[in-house]
Amino acid sequence: MNRKYAFKSDYWFTLFCYISLAIFSLAVLLPLLNLLAISLSGSPAVNAGNVKFLPSGLQFEAYSHVLQSKQFFVSVSVSVIIASLGSLIGVLLSVMAAYPLSKMNLPGRKWILMVFVFTLVFSGGIVPQYILMHKLHLLNSIWSVIFPYVTNIFYFLLVKNFFEGLPEELEESAKIDGASQLTILFRVFLPISKPVIATISLFFIVELWNEYFLSKMFITKQSLMPLQVYLRSVIFEAMDPTGRSTMESKVNISPQSIINATIFLSMIPMMILYPMLQKHFAKGIIVGSVKG
Amino acid sequence: MKRKSTFHREGYSELYLILIPPLLLLFIFKYLPMAGIIIAFQDFNIFTGVLKSPFVGLTHFQNLFQDPEFYRILRNTLLINFYKLMFWIPLPLIAALLMNEIRIAVFRRVVQTTIYLPHFLSWVIVGGIFVNLLSSQGPVNEMIVAMGSEPIRFMLDPKFFIQVILASSMWKEVGWGSIVYLAAIASINPEQYEAAMLDGASKFKQMVYVTFPNLLPMIALMTMLALGNILKNSFEQILVMYNAAVYEVADVLETYVFRMGIGQMEYSYSTAVGLFSSLVGFILIVTANTLCRKYLGRGIW
């Protein structure tokens, strides 16, 4: 028995912790392996339901099929545009709202803050939102998805908390140099706010990339269909993943492989961002929940 | 005079100017829809518009409260979220407590990297993953068949669909939820553990008598947060994963509003349902926040 443990029960308890967490991790990992395995397996094995966690009858054609699909390409482009434009505007607006309201002495600060926070606790609901977009002629436009997201109050509060933690001398010395507020914000505050800016940019990107509901509601044109809406129609509504009307002439590949290849390809951007996400999000959520 | 010069020196007018763009967008995309709630009291026609549609008073609310469908949906909403809370409150806490005993850094990092990942996947992707797992030939049904039972059509069976919703939401969020508890554990004073060890407390006892009590405020806060969001919690997940075969058990307030309002264009009636949902949500979250401020010394926002 290991000498590190003061009690015999400590050894068993620690072992129990390791085993439980290993099981938990497997429970997360195996479904993902299942997805990957199906996307890479040949149709006899997939159709017979023999593919579990390792591919059998390896093929990559499912992926080349998806990558050649016009609709997949269109939807990925739409989602990339929504996520990048949205996060850019979202960060800009959050900073612009956070900076003035981080000044404790700003007259009316409390009231303006109330105007922001109230949107957290009460909303007009789905239908008035739809009618608004209809009246603004924003239906079937990516802006109908972007605008409701960029007015997210949580991220604004995160930036505000960060600004409030910065020393006041920073602003004072810049003011003595005769800098305007806008200059102070962009030349003095932003450069030292990189961590929080990075965090909320990632927040915005993830949210907008994964967004389903607003796109489903506001966008009906196929040429503007974001990835998640397309993906759902592929998975749940048996839409041909390649965007063609028939599923013939694919003797070697099961439709299920193509569906799973589509899912896996849609996960790739999040996987690429994941190392960064883990670092910043953990920080962000702690700042947000402990200090918020 | 003096006040005015302070106003100028501090650059307040400029600060207000900076606030205009965010406030403008907030007004258009958050406050205008709130004003749009007025159509719940009208016989709204999208072509005549909000200003010209006739008012009908509380007719839609009377219909609503007489509609058995409404009570079924309210019941679904409360049940699904109640079940979710039963798992959501203990599971991330347990994950964090287990993680706290891990001393091998590599193991810890691998586990964390794995269990946080699903949080970043969309509900559509999570739905797709569960369709695989639960398909008639998938791994889960294979086990069921191996144990001598009939395969279950999980996604189409009203008896099992709620379990699917629960399992998939826990799969997605439990790992992520453990982060706040891990952070709280990290801030516990090590002297408390040293004292416990001197008293001869085993690791398990340290967990029960030192770690757990220190986490109580955080547990209360997370519970309040979850309670405050109880109505809007499962909306997108259900919207993605449900289908006509399971409407009976899976329809929640918001999905119902979405189908009636956007799908069937019953604008006024569905806005009335939506207003009910928003009001209940408002009361819940404000109560939760007040309780947090009173007993925990800090609010949700």
XYZ file of C-alpha atoms in Angstrom:
593
model
C 0.000 0.000 0.000
C 1.128 3.488 -0.876
C 2.737 5.411 1.990
C 1.164 8.689 0.890
C -2.127 7.647 2.439
C -2.618 8.223 6.143
C -5.537 5.805 6.280
C -6.340 2.650 4.452
C -9.711 4.142 3.628
C -7.953 7.085 1.947
C -6.454 4.709 -0.562
C -9.819 3.229 -1.483
C -11.522 6.602 -1.523
C -8.914 8.071 -3.844
C -9.108 5.022 -6.075
C -12.878 5.444 -6.196
C -12.456 9.054 -7.321
C -10.069 8.063 -10.113
C -12.333 5.303 -11.353
C -15.507 7.402 -11.257
C -13.901 10.227 -13.205
C -12.445 7.779 -15.713
C -15.960 6.403 -16.266
C -17.362 9.909 -16.595
C -14.722 10.803 -19.184
C -15.464 7.641 -21.138
C -19.174 8.460 -21.077
C -18.342 11.748 -22.761
C -15.749 10.331 -25.145
C -17.395 7.147 -26.409
C -20.408 8.834 -28.068
C -17.971 11.092 -29.917
C -15.935 8.057 -31.021
C -19.167 6.402 -32.130
C -19.926 9.404 -34.313
C -16.445 9.424 -35.831
C -16.463 5.658 -36.371
C -19.790 5.711 -38.233
C -18.608 8.548 -40.455
C -15.526 6.519 -41.429
C -17.098 3.079 -41.892
C -18.250 1.360 -45.062
C -21.936 0.887 -45.717
C -22.203 -2.900 -45.040
C -20.977 -2.448 -41.459
C -23.012 0.737 -40.863
C -26.236 -0.686 -42.264
C -25.856 -3.857 -40.230
C -25.359 -1.746 -37.089
C -21.938 -3.264 -36.425
C -20.024 -0.016 -35.982
C -19.435 0.836 -32.369
C -16.361 2.844 -31.465
C -13.884 1.867 -34.155
C -14.406 2.209 -37.899
C -14.873 -0.950 -39.906
C -14.374 -1.035 -43.662
C -12.574 2.299 -43.583
C -13.661 4.909 -46.170
C -13.235 8.653 -46.491
C -15.755 9.160 -49.251
C -18.427 10.348 -46.826
C -16.224 13.341 -46.065
C -15.445 14.086 -49.677
C -19.174 13.902 -50.398
C -19.966 16.450 -47.729
C -17.120 18.717 -48.754
C -18.407 18.708 -52.320
C -21.914 19.599 -51.211
C -22.870 23.089 -52.273
C -25.350 23.631 -49.429
C -22.788 22.589 -46.805
C -20.349 25.128 -48.185
C -23.031 27.831 -48.268
C -24.135 27.125 -44.702
C -20.586 27.088 -43.345
C -19.922 30.437 -45.037
C -23.099 31.954 -43.597
C -22.201 30.751 -40.098
C -18.625 32.030 -40.393
C -19.914 35.444 -41.452
C -22.493 35.564 -38.659
C -19.984 34.478 -36.012
C -17.215 36.867 -37.066
C -19.381 39.922 -37.712
C -21.433 39.249 -34.608
C -18.476 38.854 -32.287
C -16.814 41.980 -33.657
C -19.926 44.110 -33.181
C -20.748 42.428 -29.892
C -17.332 43.168 -28.410
C -17.436 46.750 -29.625
C -20.893 47.370 -28.143
C -20.048 45.655 -24.850
C -16.957 47.807 -24.443
C -18.829 50.973 -25.367
C -21.541 50.219 -22.829
C -19.136 49.036 -20.154
C -16.712 51.953 -20.206
C -19.056 54.828 -19.273
C -20.940 52.675 -16.787
C -17.743 51.625 -15.038
C -17.388 55.258 -13.889
C -18.952 55.264 -10.458
C -19.605 59.023 -10.512
C -21.389 59.177 -13.837
C -24.683 60.977 -13.166
C -27.640 58.646 -13.730
C -25.366 55.584 -13.792
C -27.721 53.537 -11.661
C -30.711 54.220 -13.885
C -28.908 53.478 -17.117
C -27.601 50.265 -15.578
C -31.175 49.339 -14.691
C -32.171 49.797 -18.338
C -29.532 47.237 -19.285
C -30.143 44.728 -16.514
C -33.916 44.761 -16.948
C -33.514 43.029 -20.308
C -31.945 40.125 -18.416
C -35.077 39.478 -16.401
C -37.868 40.325 -18.797
C -38.300 39.909 -22.524
C -40.980 40.644 -25.075
C -41.046 37.011 -26.087
C -40.836 35.171 -29.335
C -43.736 36.537 -31.343
C -43.189 40.290 -30.795
C -39.549 39.694 -31.734
C -40.674 38.035 -34.950
C -43.078 40.840 -35.777
C -40.346 43.411 -35.129
C -38.000 41.685 -37.582
C -40.838 41.482 -40.058
C -41.526 45.211 -39.751
C -37.826 46.088 -39.980
C -37.579 43.946 -43.128
C -34.847 41.911 -41.500
C -36.442 38.506 -42.068
C -34.123 36.438 -44.241
C -31.162 38.593 -43.337
C -28.224 37.581 -41.155
C -28.736 40.757 -39.129
C -31.907 39.335 -37.620
C -29.670 36.769 -35.893
C -26.774 39.087 -35.100
C -28.631 42.016 -33.510
C -30.434 40.126 -30.729
C -27.144 38.450 -29.770
C -24.905 41.515 -29.700
C -27.107 43.133 -27.086
C -26.135 40.415 -24.607
C -25.981 41.900 -21.130
C -23.927 39.187 -19.444
C -20.821 39.956 -21.468
C -21.246 43.658 -21.012
C -21.340 43.091 -17.232
C -18.158 41.023 -17.488
C -16.313 43.883 -19.193
C -17.773 46.425 -16.788
C -16.508 44.421 -13.800
C -13.079 44.249 -15.395
C -12.949 48.000 -16.045
C -14.067 48.730 -12.499
C -11.098 46.735 -11.226
C -8.575 48.887 -13.116
C -6.780 51.638 -11.148
C -8.277 55.121 -11.432
C -4.878 56.756 -11.963
C -4.891 55.273 -15.434
C -7.700 57.534 -16.514
C -6.458 60.531 -14.519
C -3.010 60.624 -16.057
C -4.445 60.275 -19.561
C -6.833 63.135 -18.838
C -3.992 65.370 -17.723
C -2.426 64.711 -21.113
C -5.662 66.080 -22.565
C -6.943 62.804 -23.987
C -10.636 62.531 -24.824
C -12.751 59.759 -23.322
C -12.836 57.874 -26.604
C -9.049 58.025 -26.828
C -8.703 56.827 -23.245
C -11.045 53.942 -23.947
C -9.329 52.766 -27.118
C -5.698 53.738 -26.398
C -5.431 53.140 -22.657
C -8.157 50.763 -21.514
C -8.465 48.366 -24.444
C -4.787 47.417 -24.689
C -4.711 46.287 -21.070
C -8.095 44.579 -21.355
C -6.951 41.880 -23.763
C -7.858 38.956 -21.476
C -11.468 40.022 -21.005
C -11.819 41.040 -24.664
C -10.514 37.635 -25.736
C -12.922 35.941 -23.350
C -16.030 37.683 -24.566
C -15.029 37.419 -28.240
C -14.858 33.669 -27.734
C -18.191 33.717 -25.886
C -19.772 35.479 -28.848
C -18.168 33.208 -31.437
C -19.300 30.025 -29.686
C -22.832 31.313 -29.130
C -23.276 32.530 -32.676
C -21.721 29.430 -34.216
C -24.032 27.191 -32.203
C -27.098 29.395 -32.606
C -30.149 27.537 -33.861
C -33.413 29.069 -32.708
C -33.261 32.594 -34.146
C -31.897 31.369 -37.469
C -34.659 28.792 -37.653
C -37.253 31.466 -36.952
C -35.951 34.342 -39.062
C -34.170 32.701 -41.980
C -36.089 30.544 -44.427
C -34.021 31.099 -47.569
C -31.744 28.154 -48.348
C -28.985 30.424 -49.582
C -28.806 32.059 -46.122
C -29.338 28.951 -44.013
C -26.773 28.845 -41.167
C -24.930 25.623 -40.453
C -26.920 24.513 -37.389
C -30.259 24.828 -39.174
C -28.885 22.898 -42.125
C -27.410 20.305 -39.778
C -30.701 19.800 -37.998
C -32.548 19.242 -41.228
C -29.891 16.683 -42.184
C -30.088 14.821 -38.871
C -33.762 15.013 -37.978
C -35.605 15.704 -41.195
C -33.696 13.289 -43.410
C -32.671 16.026 -45.781
C -30.051 14.793 -48.210
C -26.792 15.962 -46.631
C -25.252 16.609 -50.014
C -28.059 19.000 -50.852
C -29.112 16.915 -53.849
C -32.604 15.576 -54.227
C -31.782 11.869 -54.443
C -29.638 9.559 -52.385
C -28.817 7.160 -55.231
C -25.424 6.234 -56.656
C -23.715 5.965 -53.284
C -23.327 2.222 -53.060
C -20.331 2.320 -50.739
C -21.504 4.918 -48.282
C -24.423 4.703 -45.959
C -26.487 7.925 -45.563
C -25.716 7.621 -41.854
C -21.991 7.967 -42.579
C -22.637 11.117 -44.548
C -24.794 12.557 -41.773
C -22.108 11.843 -39.200
C -19.377 13.221 -41.418
C -21.425 16.426 -41.680
C -21.748 16.580 -37.890
C -18.067 15.944 -37.364
C -17.019 18.622 -39.848
C -19.301 21.115 -38.082
C -17.523 20.383 -34.808
C -14.079 21.209 -36.181
C -14.116 24.998 -35.595
C -14.998 24.492 -31.922
C -12.298 21.819 -31.628
C -9.724 24.226 -33.060
C -10.789 26.978 -30.668
C -11.097 24.556 -27.760
C -7.627 25.018 -26.190
C -8.215 28.767 -26.130
C -11.785 28.332 -24.954
C -10.754 26.202 -22.025
C -8.243 28.775 -20.865
C -10.425 31.860 -21.252
C -13.829 30.430 -20.496
C -12.802 28.950 -17.201
C -11.507 32.383 -16.228
C -14.547 34.153 -17.621
C -17.096 31.998 -15.918
C -15.316 32.389 -12.608
C -15.115 36.150 -12.920
C -18.717 36.221 -14.066
C -20.166 34.057 -11.358
C -18.080 34.980 -8.360
C -17.855 38.704 -8.816
C -21.016 39.196 -10.836
C -21.120 76.750 -12.104
C -18.725 74.467 -10.309
C -20.863 71.455 -11.015
C -20.884 72.238 -14.679
C -17.109 72.422 -14.838
C -16.780 69.040 -13.112
C -19.211 67.694 -15.632
C -17.002 68.948 -18.405
C -13.681 67.991 -16.843
C -14.789 64.427 -16.224
C -15.902 64.190 -19.849
C -19.394 63.072 -18.915
C -21.033 64.408 -22.065
C -18.610 62.326 -24.084
C -19.371 59.286 -21.972
C -23.074 59.669 -22.681
C -22.306 59.917 -26.405
C -20.395 56.630 -26.213
C -23.454 55.054 -24.582
C -25.795 55.998 -27.428
C -25.091 53.141 -29.876
C -25.491 50.325 -27.318
C -28.594 51.971 -25.850
C -30.103 52.446 -29.283
C -29.695 48.773 -30.195
C -30.989 47.748 -26.796
C -34.041 49.927 -27.339
C -34.784 48.534 -30.795
C -34.117 44.856 -30.195
C -35.123 44.432 -26.533
C -37.521 47.204 -25.588
C -39.551 47.433 -28.807
C -40.485 43.718 -28.541
C -41.596 44.424 -24.958
C -43.899 47.128 -26.289
C -45.060 44.575 -28.836
C -46.605 42.561 -26.019
C -49.600 44.820 -26.546
C -50.739 42.475 -29.317
C -51.632 39.925 -26.640
C -54.580 42.243 -25.912
C -55.479 42.721 -29.575
C -56.776 40.752 -32.475
C -53.513 41.308 -34.206
C -53.206 41.219 -37.960
C -49.651 41.407 -39.243
C -50.744 43.396 -42.308
C -52.749 46.073 -40.491
C -50.030 46.350 -37.830
C -49.907 46.971 -34.100
C -51.381 50.456 -34.240
C -54.500 49.589 -36.221
C -55.430 46.152 -34.886
C -58.572 46.111 -32.704
C -58.280 45.633 -28.950
C -60.017 42.630 -27.431
C -59.040 43.032 -23.797
C -58.292 39.841 -21.908
C -60.047 37.486 -24.353
C -56.861 35.609 -25.191
C -56.024 35.131 -21.536
C -59.524 33.812 -20.832
C -59.130 31.338 -23.671
C -55.701 30.444 -22.404
C -56.801 29.631 -18.882
C -59.721 27.568 -20.185
C -57.565 25.575 -22.557
C -56.632 22.087 -21.237
C -53.733 22.146 -23.720
C -52.240 25.054 -21.800
C -52.237 23.131 -18.509
C -50.634 20.122 -20.169
C -47.848 22.343 -21.488
C -47.375 24.120 -18.199
C -47.145 20.740 -16.494
C -44.560 19.528 -19.033
C -42.505 22.671 -18.510
C -42.482 22.320 -14.749
C -41.875 18.558 -14.768
C -38.994 18.609 -17.242
C -37.279 21.397 -15.373
C -37.905 19.854 -11.987
C -36.281 16.600 -13.125
C -33.415 18.552 -14.606
C -32.820 20.385 -11.331
C -32.736 17.111 -9.426
C -29.699 16.096 -11.449
C -28.252 19.485 -12.172
C -27.806 20.452 -8.522
C -25.865 17.418 -7.260
C -23.977 16.105 -10.335
C -21.556 18.981 -11.059
C -20.871 19.258 -7.342
C -20.028 15.558 -7.112
C -17.786 15.823 -10.191
C -15.907 18.711 -8.557
C -15.548 16.875 -5.227
C -14.125 13.823 -7.008
C -11.812 15.993 -9.076
C -10.484 17.595 -5.918
C -8.973 14.260 -4.833
C -7.023 13.812 -8.056
C -3.313 14.440 -7.528
C -1.907 13.180 -10.825
C -1.805 16.358 -12.905
C -1.962 14.623 -16.291
C -5.025 12.610 -15.319
C -6.722 15.719 -14.053
C -5.986 17.658 -17.210
C -7.182 14.860 -19.486
C -10.419 14.450 -17.522
C -11.100 18.184 -17.474
C -10.376 18.580 -21.172
C -12.758 15.740 -21.926
C -15.684 16.625 -19.699
C -15.735 20.339 -20.562
C -15.827 19.677 -24.300
C -19.556 18.925 -24.818
C -20.486 22.337 -23.412
C -19.162 23.886 -26.627
C -21.148 21.647 -28.943
C -24.474 22.936 -30.193
C -27.759 21.268 -29.271
C -28.061 20.176 -32.876
C -24.767 18.299 -32.672
C -25.639 16.829 -29.277
C -28.973 15.785 -30.786
C -27.156 14.077 -33.657
C -24.869 12.251 -31.248
C -27.823 10.957 -29.258
C -29.660 9.919 -32.410
C -26.646 7.697 -33.137
C -26.466 6.281 -29.641
C -30.183 5.620 -29.385
C -30.909 4.433 -32.924
C -32.517 1.022 -33.291
C -29.098 -0.529 -33.978
C -27.091 1.823 -31.778
C -24.973 0.846 -28.774
C -27.704 1.509 -26.201
C -30.320 -0.628 -27.911
C -27.719 -3.323 -28.484
C -27.251 -3.550 -24.719
C -31.014 -3.600 -24.198
C -31.394 -6.411 -26.710
C -28.481 -8.312 -25.154
C -30.350 -8.186 -21.850
C -33.305 -9.796 -23.555
C -35.644 -6.825 -24.037
C -37.163 -5.271 -27.128
C -35.277 -2.329 -28.660
C -36.710 1.059 -27.679
C -37.421 3.889 -30.123
C -36.199 6.516 -27.693
C -36.665 9.595 -29.856
C -40.264 8.708 -30.758
C -41.543 7.166 -27.546
C -43.346 9.551 -25.146
C -42.422 7.202 -22.292
C -38.706 7.682 -22.849
C -38.282 11.051 -24.483
C -37.946 13.001 -21.233
C -35.149 10.677 -20.165
C -33.403 11.431 -23.449
C -33.735 15.159 -22.753
C -32.336 14.693 -19.252
C -29.456 12.418 -20.259
C -28.366 14.618 -23.141
C -28.479 17.817 -21.136
C -26.438 16.239 -18.334
C -23.974 14.822 -20.870
C -23.516 18.305 -22.254
C -23.355 20.408 -19.102
C -22.292 18.483 -15.983
C -18.550 18.703 -16.654
C -18.790 22.380 -17.369
C -20.943 22.999 -14.311
C -18.214 21.586 -12.080
C -15.912 24.529 -12.882
C -17.560 26.977 -10.498
C -17.300 24.451 -7.666
C -13.646 23.717 -8.458
C -12.944 27.444 -8.287
C -14.727 27.663 -4.947
C -12.768 24.670 -3.628
C -9.511 26.319 -4.697
C -10.317 29.314 -2.518
C -10.791 27.277 0.677
C -8.151 28.105 3.286
C -5.653 25.167 3.432
C -5.372 25.616 7.199
C -8.825 24.103 7.521
C -7.534 20.884 5.970
C -4.393 20.918 8.107
C -6.495 21.257 11.227
C -8.743 18.421 10.082
C -5.719 16.205 9.417
C -4.331 16.923 12.871
C -7.677 15.775 14.229
C -7.162 12.556 12.288
C -9.795 13.082 9.637
C -9.596 10.780 6.628
C -9.825 12.192 3.108
C -13.471 11.272 2.901
C -14.195 12.987 6.196
C -12.298 16.079 5.051
C -14.521 16.157 2.002
C -17.684 15.857 4.080
C -16.730 18.179 6.935
C -14.402 20.721 5.303
C -14.945 20.942 1.548
C -18.707 20.469 1.450
C -19.682 23.083 4.091
C -17.414 25.597 2.388
C -19.309 25.056 -0.850
C -22.782 25.630 0.571
C -23.059 29.286 -0.492
C -22.032 28.356 -4.030
C -24.529 25.494 -4.086
C -27.263 27.875 -2.979
C -26.249 30.409 -5.606
C -26.224 27.842 -8.414
C -29.599 26.476 -7.292
C -31.085 29.954 -7.300
C -29.657 30.649 -10.747
C -31.120 27.414 -12.046
C -34.496 28.161 -10.461
C -34.506 31.640 -11.927
C -33.955 30.271 -15.410
C -36.283 27.333 -15.040
C -38.722 28.371 -17.776
C -36.322 29.177 -20.570
C -33.799 26.495 -19.732
C -34.708 23.652 -22.018
C -36.273 25.548 -24.865
C -33.628 25.296 -27.556
C -32.733 21.724 -26.660
C -36.335 20.567 -26.964
C -36.923 22.593 -30.108
C -33.992 20.767 -31.697
C -34.701 17.268 -30.444
C -38.462 16.843 -30.325
C -40.911 15.769 -33.006
C -44.659 15.377 -33.429
C -44.627 11.914 -31.850
C -43.590 13.307 -28.471
C -45.336 16.726 -28.381
C -47.615 15.302 -25.723
C -44.792 15.107 -23.151
C -42.105 17.376 -24.583
C -44.010 20.517 -25.502
C -42.974 23.331 -23.159
C -44.298 26.890 -23.036
C -41.750 28.362 -25.401
C -41.864 25.569 -27.985
C -45.643 25.883 -27.964
C -45.416 29.642 -28.505
C -42.974 29.047 -31.331
C -45.192 26.518 -33.104
C -48.441 28.405 -32.589
C -47.016 31.856 -33.208
C -44.531 31.428 -36.011
C -45.825 28.184 -37.486
C -49.589 28.710 -37.339
C -49.537 32.516 -37.181
C -51.760 32.704 -34.080
C -49.879 35.852 -33.169
C -52.070 37.284 -30.435
C -52.860 34.052 -28.631
C -49.244 32.872 -28.614
C -48.056 36.275 -27.418
C -50.438 35.877 -24.484
C -48.822 32.503 -23.690
C -45.415 34.123 -24.104
C -46.353 36.960 -21.761
C -47.460 34.461 -19.142
C -44.102 32.701 -19.499
C -42.139 35.969 -19.317
C -44.037 37.108 -16.220
C -43.521 33.848 -14.347
C -39.859 33.888 -15.382
C -39.554 37.473 -14.177
C -41.054 36.652 -10.777
C -38.830 33.591 -10.378
C -35.575 35.317 -11.234
C -36.288 38.434 -9.188
C -37.235 36.272 -6.194
C -34.097 34.197 -6.642
C -31.964 37.311 -6.828
C -33.585 38.869 -3.759
C -33.035 35.674 -1.777
C -29.407 35.564 -2.887
C -28.817 39.158 -1.864
C -30.473 38.629 1.479
C -28.889 35.342 2.507
C -25.678 35.125 0.495
C -24.753 38.774 0.397
C -24.520 38.901 -3.378
C -26.920 38.861 -6.278
C -27.059 36.969 -9.507
C -26.180 40.127 -11.386
